[in-house]
């Protein structure tokens, strides 16, 4: 091999770079690798919580904080959705409850109308010739001890102009002093609307009364009054 050619090829390995520059570059690269290796070793095996570990931990914490913030946002969104769903369910339950109550009231009213219809189907027109009669007087205990409810049906035999009538209730009770009669309305309840009715062909009468303490109910008599005169009456014994 020609020595001149070999020397020439060595000089042209890095064109335009002198031999001293090439050595400086190599030493700098090697020094950089050594520094990086030392940093890596210090980060791995150095004291806990050192600066380099702190840099990596800070980055990880930032990532975790970002993920946590995203999860919190999703959690709030889900909670709001659940709250809206629960509110809709609550409104649906309230609506169904009101609807069931309305249906129950309508069924009860329908049963009453059927009861009245059954009575009128057996009623012979003109048989009373305009007279007023009192039918189906009923007295039942209320949920409160000593309290009773009553109801009856007032009928006018033929269609006539509306008239206003008064209702009088005579309650016979038995107590330690013997029998006595309570007359309603009294001075305190004279203006109570349950003791007045407006009648054309038929009208329903209903109301309530309470017994004195230690009294036993024996009978109830209802009277329909027109200007003080008895137009109809009915008695039920208990």
PDB file of C-alpha atoms in Angstrom:
ATOM      1  CA  UNK A   1       0.000   0.000   0.000  1.00  0.00           C
ATOM      2  CA  UNK A   2       1.207   3.455  -0.786  1.00  0.00           C
ATOM      3  CA  UNK A   3       1.942   5.431   2.421  1.00  0.00           C
ATOM      4  CA  UNK A   4       1.042   8.649   0.775  1.00  0.00           C
ATOM      5  CA  UNK A   5      -2.433   7.411  -0.123  1.00  0.00           C
ATOM      6  CA  UNK A   6      -3.032   6.138   3.441  1.00  0.00           C
ATOM      7  CA  UNK A   7      -2.043   9.436   4.959  1.00  0.00           C
ATOM      8  CA  UNK A   8      -4.295  11.240   2.555  1.00  0.00           C
ATOM      9  CA  UNK A   9      -7.327   9.029   3.397  1.00  0.00           C
ATOM     10  CA  UNK A  10      -6.900   9.636   7.151  1.00  0.00           C
ATOM     11  CA  UNK A  11      -6.895  13.344   6.633  1.00  0.00           C
ATOM     12  CA  UNK A  12     -10.136  13.243   4.661  1.00  0.00           C
ATOM     13  CA  UNK A  13     -12.285  11.106   7.072  1.00  0.00           C
ATOM     14  CA  UNK A  14     -14.133  14.281   8.108  1.00  0.00           C
ATOM     15  CA  UNK A  15     -13.742  16.748   5.289  1.00  0.00           C
ATOM     16  CA  UNK A  16     -13.149  20.288   6.393  1.00  0.00           C
ATOM     17  CA  UNK A  17     -12.444  19.314  10.047  1.00  0.00           C
ATOM     18  CA  UNK A  18      -8.992  19.419  11.524  1.00  0.00           C
ATOM     19  CA  UNK A  19      -7.567  16.557  13.580  1.00  0.00           C
ATOM     20  CA  UNK A  20      -7.642  18.610  16.830  1.00  0.00           C
ATOM     21  CA  UNK A  21     -11.313  19.487  16.302  1.00  0.00           C
ATOM     22  CA  UNK A  22     -12.206  15.848  15.776  1.00  0.00           C
ATOM     23  CA  UNK A  23     -10.584  14.903  19.074  1.00  0.00           C
ATOM     24  CA  UNK A  24     -12.393  17.724  20.901  1.00  0.00           C
ATOM     25  CA  UNK A  25     -15.751  16.553  19.499  1.00  0.00           C
ATOM     26  CA  UNK A  26     -15.072  12.966  20.562  1.00  0.00           C
ATOM     27  CA  UNK A  27     -14.029  14.023  24.069  1.00  0.00           C
ATOM     28  CA  UNK A  28     -17.095  16.272  24.417  1.00  0.00           C
ATOM     29  CA  UNK A  29     -19.459  13.477  23.334  1.00  0.00           C
ATOM     30  CA  UNK A  30     -17.840  11.085  25.735  1.00  0.00           C
ATOM     31  CA  UNK A  31     -18.021  13.609  28.557  1.00  0.00           C
ATOM     32  CA  UNK A  32     -21.715  14.205  27.832  1.00  0.00           C
ATOM     33  CA  UNK A  33     -22.437  10.484  27.968  1.00  0.00           C
ATOM     34  CA  UNK A  34     -20.580  10.212  31.247  1.00  0.00           C
ATOM     35  CA  UNK A  35     -22.573  13.120  32.724  1.00  0.00           C
ATOM     36  CA  UNK A  36     -25.887  11.610  31.582  1.00  0.00           C
ATOM     37  CA  UNK A  37     -24.902   8.237  32.993  1.00  0.00           C
ATOM     38  CA  UNK A  38     -23.977   9.832  36.292  1.00  0.00           C
ATOM     39  CA  UNK A  39     -27.282  11.673  36.449  1.00  0.00           C
ATOM     40  CA  UNK A  40     -29.153   8.489  35.686  1.00  0.00           C
ATOM     41  CA  UNK A  41     -27.257   6.574  38.342  1.00  0.00           C
ATOM     42  CA  UNK A  42     -27.795   9.358  40.879  1.00  0.00           C
ATOM     43  CA  UNK A  43     -31.516   9.400  40.072  1.00  0.00           C
ATOM     44  CA  UNK A  44     -31.758   5.628  40.474  1.00  0.00           C
ATOM     45  CA  UNK A  45     -29.464   4.925  43.418  1.00  0.00           C
ATOM     46  CA  UNK A  46     -28.979   8.326  44.959  1.00  0.00           C
ATOM     47  CA  UNK A  47     -30.677   9.630  48.177  1.00  0.00           C
ATOM     48  CA  UNK A  48     -34.462   9.452  48.236  1.00  0.00           C
ATOM     49  CA  UNK A  49     -36.105  12.675  47.136  1.00  0.00           C
ATOM     50  CA  UNK A  50     -33.045  14.048  45.337  1.00  0.00           C
ATOM     51  CA  UNK A  51     -33.312  16.819  42.736  1.00  0.00           C
ATOM     52  CA  UNK A  52     -33.483  14.541  39.694  1.00  0.00           C
ATOM     53  CA  UNK A  53     -36.088  12.299  41.295  1.00  0.00           C
ATOM     54  CA  UNK A  54     -38.000  15.435  42.205  1.00  0.00           C
ATOM     55  CA  UNK A  55     -38.041  16.488  38.546  1.00  0.00           C
ATOM     56  CA  UNK A  56     -39.466  13.146  37.446  1.00  0.00           C
ATOM     57  CA  UNK A  57     -41.928  13.074  40.375  1.00  0.00           C
ATOM     58  CA  UNK A  58     -43.158  16.557  39.540  1.00  0.00           C
ATOM     59  CA  UNK A  59     -43.884  15.518  35.978  1.00  0.00           C
ATOM     60  CA  UNK A  60     -45.713  12.400  37.156  1.00  0.00           C
ATOM     61  CA  UNK A  61     -47.728  14.428  39.664  1.00  0.00           C
ATOM     62  CA  UNK A  62     -48.738  16.853  36.932  1.00  0.00           C
ATOM     63  CA  UNK A  63     -49.927  13.958  34.767  1.00  0.00           C
ATOM     64  CA  UNK A  64     -51.828  12.441  37.701  1.00  0.00           C
ATOM     65  CA  UNK A  65     -53.369  15.825  38.543  1.00  0.00           C
ATOM     66  CA  UNK A  66     -54.569  16.181  34.971  1.00  0.00           C
ATOM     67  CA  UNK A  67     -56.088  12.683  35.098  1.00  0.00           C
ATOM     68  CA  UNK A  68     -57.659  13.417  38.494  1.00  0.00           C
ATOM     69  CA  UNK A  69     -59.199  16.649  37.224  1.00  0.00           C
ATOM     70  CA  UNK A  70     -60.656  14.781  34.248  1.00  0.00           C
ATOM     71  CA  UNK A  71     -62.100  12.067  36.508  1.00  0.00           C
ATOM     72  CA  UNK A  72     -63.565  14.698  38.855  1.00  0.00           C
ATOM     73  CA  UNK A  73     -65.229  16.454  35.928  1.00  0.00           C
ATOM     74  CA  UNK A  74     -66.702  13.150  34.735  1.00  0.00           C
ATOM     75  CA  UNK A  75     -67.864  12.344  38.288  1.00  0.00           C
ATOM     76  CA  UNK A  76     -69.637  15.697  38.611  1.00  0.00           C
ATOM     77  CA  UNK A  77     -71.283  15.168  35.228  1.00  0.00           C
ATOM     78  CA  UNK A  78     -72.478  11.680  36.263  1.00  0.00           C
ATOM     79  CA  UNK A  79     -73.774  12.991  39.607  1.00  0.00           C
ATOM     80  CA  UNK A  80     -75.749  15.707  37.819  1.00  0.00           C
ATOM     81  CA  UNK A  81     -77.188  13.108  35.449  1.00  0.00           C
ATOM     82  CA  UNK A  82     -78.157  10.855  38.377  1.00  0.00           C
ATOM     83  CA  UNK A  83     -79.761  13.828  40.152  1.00  0.00           C
ATOM     84  CA  UNK A  84     -81.808  14.689  37.059  1.00  0.00           C
ATOM     85  CA  UNK A  85     -82.875  11.043  36.706  1.00  0.00           C
ATOM     86  CA  UNK A  86     -83.916  10.842  40.381  1.00  0.00           C
ATOM     87  CA  UNK A  87     -85.929  14.052  40.016  1.00  0.00           C
ATOM     88  CA  UNK A  88     -87.740  12.644  36.988  1.00  0.00           C
ATOM     89  CA  UNK A  89     -88.467   9.409  38.874  1.00  0.00           C
ATOM     90  CA  UNK A  90     -89.804  11.414  41.831  1.00  0.00           C
ATOM     91  CA  UNK A  91     -92.081  13.482  39.579  1.00  0.00           C
ATOM     92  CA  UNK A  92     -93.288  10.314  37.883  1.00  0.00           C
ATOM     93  CA  UNK A  93     -94.154   8.738  41.262  1.00  0.00           C
ATOM     94  CA  UNK A  94     -96.009  11.881  42.375  1.00  0.00           C
ATOM     95  CA  UNK A  95     -97.952  12.010  39.105  1.00  0.00           C
ATOM     96  CA  UNK A  96     -98.890   8.330  39.387  1.00  0.00           C
ATOM     97  CA  UNK A  97     -99.930   8.811  43.036  1.00  0.00           C
ATOM     98  CA  UNK A  98    -102.183  11.749  42.122  1.00  0.00           C
ATOM     99  CA  UNK A  99    -103.619   9.821  39.203  1.00  0.00           C
ATOM    100  CA  UNK A 100    -104.374   6.804  41.412  1.00  0.00           C
ATOM    101  CA  UNK A 101    -106.081   9.068  43.968  1.00  0.00           C
ATOM    102  CA  UNK A 102    -108.145  10.698  41.214  1.00  0.00           C
ATOM    103  CA  UNK A 103    -109.154   7.293  39.854  1.00  0.00           C
ATOM    104  CA  UNK A 104    -110.110   6.139  43.347  1.00  0.00           C
ATOM    105  CA  UNK A 105    -112.270   9.243  43.904  1.00  0.00           C
ATOM    106  CA  UNK A 106    -113.928   8.825  40.512  1.00  0.00           C
ATOM    107  CA  UNK A 107    -114.650   5.162  41.209  1.00  0.00           C
ATOM    108  CA  UNK A 108    -116.163   6.083  44.578  1.00  0.00           C
ATOM    109  CA  UNK A 109    -118.319   8.790  42.999  1.00  0.00           C
ATOM    110  CA  UNK A 110    -119.324   6.405  40.223  1.00  0.00           C
ATOM    111  CA  UNK A 111    -120.409   3.838  42.818  1.00  0.00           C
ATOM    112  CA  UNK A 112    -122.574   6.471  44.513  1.00  0.00           C
ATOM    113  CA  UNK A 113    -124.147   7.451  41.205  1.00  0.00           C
ATOM    114  CA  UNK A 114    -124.889   3.794  40.431  1.00  0.00           C
ATOM    115  CA  UNK A 115    -126.483   3.464  43.850  1.00  0.00           C
ATOM    116  CA  UNK A 116    -128.697   6.483  43.199  1.00  0.00           C
ATOM    117  CA  UNK A 117    -129.502   5.240  39.696  1.00  0.00           C
ATOM    118  CA  UNK A 118    -130.565   1.857  41.048  1.00  0.00           C
ATOM    119  CA  UNK A 119    -132.947   3.625  43.395  1.00  0.00           C
ATOM    120  CA  UNK A 120    -134.427   5.846  40.706  1.00  0.00           C
ATOM    121  CA  UNK A 121    -134.865   2.932  38.319  1.00  0.00           C
ATOM    122  CA  UNK A 122    -137.273   1.452  40.844  1.00  0.00           C
ATOM    123  CA  UNK A 123    -138.929   4.764  41.464  1.00  0.00           C
ATOM    124  CA  UNK A 124    -142.393   5.178  39.898  1.00  0.00           C
ATOM    125  CA  UNK A 125    -142.785   8.746  38.511  1.00  0.00           C
ATOM    126  CA  UNK A 126    -145.723  10.670  39.922  1.00  0.00           C
ATOM    127  CA  UNK A 127    -146.348   8.284  42.787  1.00  0.00           C
ATOM    128  CA  UNK A 128    -145.398  10.919  45.309  1.00  0.00           C
ATOM    129  CA  UNK A 129    -147.202  13.708  43.453  1.00  0.00           C
ATOM    130  CA  UNK A 130    -144.705  16.412  44.386  1.00  0.00           C
ATOM    131  CA  UNK A 131    -144.155  15.213  47.949  1.00  0.00           C
ATOM    132  CA  UNK A 132    -140.698  15.237  49.543  1.00  0.00           C
ATOM    133  CA  UNK A 133    -139.322  12.006  50.970  1.00  0.00           C
ATOM    134  CA  UNK A 134    -136.200  11.107  52.911  1.00  0.00           C
ATOM    135  CA  UNK A 135    -134.491   7.858  51.888  1.00  0.00           C
ATOM    136  CA  UNK A 136    -131.474   5.741  52.814  1.00  0.00           C
ATOM    137  CA  UNK A 137    -130.527   7.324  56.108  1.00  0.00           C
ATOM    138  CA  UNK A 138    -127.174   5.871  57.236  1.00  0.00           C
ATOM    139  CA  UNK A 139    -125.104   6.539  60.367  1.00  0.00           C
ATOM    140  CA  UNK A 140    -121.547   5.227  60.736  1.00  0.00           C
ATOM    141  CA  UNK A 141    -118.720   5.610  63.234  1.00  0.00           C
ATOM    142  CA  UNK A 142    -115.934   7.945  62.210  1.00  0.00           C
ATOM    143  CA  UNK A 143    -112.235   7.271  62.756  1.00  0.00           C
ATOM    144  CA  UNK A 144    -112.259   9.572  65.817  1.00  0.00           C
ATOM    145  CA  UNK A 145    -113.789   7.940  68.937  1.00  0.00           C
ATOM    146  CA  UNK A 146    -117.228   9.295  69.808  1.00  0.00           C
ATOM    147  CA  UNK A 147    -117.679  10.858  66.366  1.00  0.00           C
ATOM    148  CA  UNK A 148    -120.241   9.741  63.766  1.00  0.00           C
ATOM    149  CA  UNK A 149    -121.088  10.553  60.164  1.00  0.00           C
ATOM    150  CA  UNK A 150    -124.529  10.469  58.593  1.00  0.00           C
ATOM    151  CA  UNK A 151    -125.928  10.672  55.071  1.00  0.00           C
ATOM    152  CA  UNK A 152    -129.317  10.416  53.368  1.00  0.00           C
ATOM    153  CA  UNK A 153    -131.074  11.152  50.099  1.00  0.00           C
ATOM    154  CA  UNK A 154    -133.864  13.753  49.800  1.00  0.00           C
ATOM    155  CA  UNK A 155    -136.240  13.275  46.845  1.00  0.00           C
ATOM    156  CA  UNK A 156    -138.985  15.431  45.381  1.00  0.00           C
ATOM    157  CA  UNK A 157    -141.594  13.461  43.441  1.00  0.00           C
ATOM    158  CA  UNK A 158    -141.735  15.790  40.432  1.00  0.00           C
ATOM    159  CA  UNK A 159    -139.605  18.459  38.846  1.00  0.00           C
ATOM    160  CA  UNK A 160    -140.260  21.807  40.530  1.00  0.00           C
ATOM    161  CA  UNK A 161    -138.376  25.074  41.044  1.00  0.00           C
ATOM    162  CA  UNK A 162    -135.462  24.848  43.439  1.00  0.00           C
ATOM    163  CA  UNK A 163    -136.333  25.287  47.097  1.00  0.00           C
ATOM    164  CA  UNK A 164    -134.165  25.735  50.183  1.00  0.00           C
ATOM    165  CA  UNK A 165    -134.853  23.339  53.054  1.00  0.00           C
ATOM    166  CA  UNK A 166    -133.428  22.915  56.546  1.00  0.00           C
ATOM    167  CA  UNK A 167    -132.090  19.693  58.019  1.00  0.00           C
ATOM    168  CA  UNK A 168    -132.674  18.797  61.661  1.00  0.00           C
ATOM    169  CA  UNK A 169    -130.988  15.861  63.388  1.00  0.00           C
ATOM    170  CA  UNK A 170    -132.225  14.401  66.688  1.00  0.00           C
ATOM    171  CA  UNK A 171    -129.668  12.196  68.426  1.00  0.00           C
ATOM    172  CA  UNK A 172    -130.883   9.996  71.265  1.00  0.00           C
ATOM    173  CA  UNK A 173    -128.118   8.959  73.679  1.00  0.00           C
ATOM    174  CA  UNK A 174    -127.899   6.968  76.882  1.00  0.00           C
ATOM    175  CA  UNK A 175    -125.625   8.044  79.748  1.00  0.00           C
ATOM    176  CA  UNK A 176    -125.396   7.515  83.496  1.00  0.00           C
ATOM    177  CA  UNK A 177    -128.260   9.952  84.093  1.00  0.00           C
ATOM    178  CA  UNK A 178    -130.556   8.158  81.611  1.00  0.00           C
ATOM    179  CA  UNK A 179    -131.652   8.922  78.069  1.00  0.00           C
ATOM    180  CA  UNK A 180    -131.442  12.350  76.506  1.00  0.00           C
ATOM    181  CA  UNK A 181    -131.877  13.886  73.054  1.00  0.00           C
ATOM    182  CA  UNK A 182    -129.397  16.162  71.357  1.00  0.00           C
ATOM    183  CA  UNK A 183    -130.953  18.423  68.742  1.00  0.00           C
ATOM    184  CA  UNK A 184    -128.860  19.740  65.842  1.00  0.00           C
ATOM    185  CA  UNK A 185    -128.383  22.412  64.747  1.00  0.00           C
ATOM    186  CA  UNK A 186    -128.078  24.179  68.050  1.00  0.00           C
ATOM    187  CA  UNK A 187    -127.312  27.832  68.730  1.00  0.00           C
ATOM    188  CA  UNK A 188    -123.660  27.361  67.863  1.00  0.00           C
ATOM    189  CA  UNK A 189    -124.230  25.454  64.591  1.00  0.00           C
ATOM    190  CA  UNK A 190    -127.342  27.171  63.263  1.00  0.00           C
ATOM    191  CA  UNK A 191    -125.434  28.552  60.266  1.00  0.00           C
ATOM    192  CA  UNK A 192    -123.570  25.324  59.495  1.00  0.00           C
ATOM    193  CA  UNK A 193    -124.080  24.515  55.766  1.00  0.00           C
ATOM    194  CA  UNK A 194    -124.608  20.809  56.504  1.00  0.00           C
ATOM    195  CA  UNK A 195    -128.041  21.719  57.902  1.00  0.00           C
ATOM    196  CA  UNK A 196    -129.267  23.437  54.713  1.00  0.00           C
ATOM    197  CA  UNK A 197    -129.966  21.928  51.279  1.00  0.00           C
ATOM    198  CA  UNK A 198    -131.181  23.172  47.907  1.00  0.00           C
ATOM    199  CA  UNK A 199    -133.630  20.750  46.317  1.00  0.00           C
ATOM    200  CA  UNK A 200    -135.034  20.415  42.790  1.00  0.00           C
ATOM    201  CA  UNK A 201    -135.510  16.679  42.145  1.00  0.00           C
ATOM    202  CA  UNK A 202    -133.073  15.089  44.588  1.00  0.00           C
ATOM    203  CA  UNK A 203    -130.254  16.144  46.897  1.00  0.00           C
ATOM    204  CA  UNK A 204    -127.733  14.360  49.065  1.00  0.00           C
ATOM    205  CA  UNK A 205    -127.522  15.191  52.788  1.00  0.00           C
ATOM    206  CA  UNK A 206    -124.381  14.493  54.808  1.00  0.00           C
ATOM    207  CA  UNK A 207    -122.735  15.659  57.981  1.00  0.00           C
ATOM    208  CA  UNK A 208    -121.190  14.622  61.277  1.00  0.00           C
ATOM    209  CA  UNK A 209    -121.749  14.893  65.034  1.00  0.00           C
ATOM    210  CA  UNK A 210    -119.954  13.995  68.270  1.00  0.00           C
ATOM    211  CA  UNK A 211    -121.342  12.358  71.396  1.00  0.00           C
ATOM    212  CA  UNK A 212    -120.727  13.562  74.950  1.00  0.00           C
ATOM    213  CA  UNK A 213    -118.153  11.584  76.895  1.00  0.00           C
ATOM    214  CA  UNK A 214    -119.399   8.260  78.330  1.00  0.00           C
ATOM    215  CA  UNK A 215    -122.536   8.369  76.174  1.00  0.00           C
ATOM    216  CA  UNK A 216    -123.949   5.562  74.050  1.00  0.00           C
ATOM    217  CA  UNK A 217    -125.782   6.237  70.793  1.00  0.00           C
ATOM    218  CA  UNK A 218    -129.302   4.770  70.650  1.00  0.00           C
ATOM    219  CA  UNK A 219    -130.948   6.287  67.572  1.00  0.00           C
ATOM    220  CA  UNK A 220    -130.775   9.089  65.041  1.00  0.00           C
ATOM    221  CA  UNK A 221    -133.777  10.838  63.516  1.00  0.00           C
ATOM    222  CA  UNK A 222    -133.474  13.196  60.556  1.00  0.00           C
ATOM    223  CA  UNK A 223    -136.095  15.740  59.605  1.00  0.00           C
ATOM    224  CA  UNK A 224    -136.437  17.907  56.514  1.00  0.00           C
ATOM    225  CA  UNK A 225    -138.060  21.232  57.402  1.00  0.00           C
ATOM    226  CA  UNK A 226    -139.692  23.816  55.165  1.00  0.00           C
ATOM    227  CA  UNK A 227    -140.354  27.085  57.043  1.00  0.00           C
ATOM    228  CA  UNK A 228    -140.490  25.118  60.307  1.00  0.00           C
ATOM    229  CA  UNK A 229    -142.889  22.455  58.971  1.00  0.00           C
ATOM    230  CA  UNK A 230    -141.743  18.841  58.725  1.00  0.00           C
ATOM    231  CA  UNK A 231    -141.806  17.758  55.071  1.00  0.00           C
ATOM    232  CA  UNK A 232    -140.022  14.405  55.525  1.00  0.00           C
ATOM    233  CA  UNK A 233    -138.372  12.362  58.260  1.00  0.00           C
ATOM    234  CA  UNK A 234    -136.575   9.083  58.862  1.00  0.00           C
ATOM    235  CA  UNK A 235    -135.214   7.264  61.955  1.00  0.00           C
ATOM    236  CA  UNK A 236    -132.475   4.695  62.367  1.00  0.00           C
ATOM    237  CA  UNK A 237    -131.835   2.734  65.575  1.00  0.00           C
ATOM    238  CA  UNK A 238    -128.330   1.736  66.593  1.00  0.00           C
TER     239      UNK A 238
END
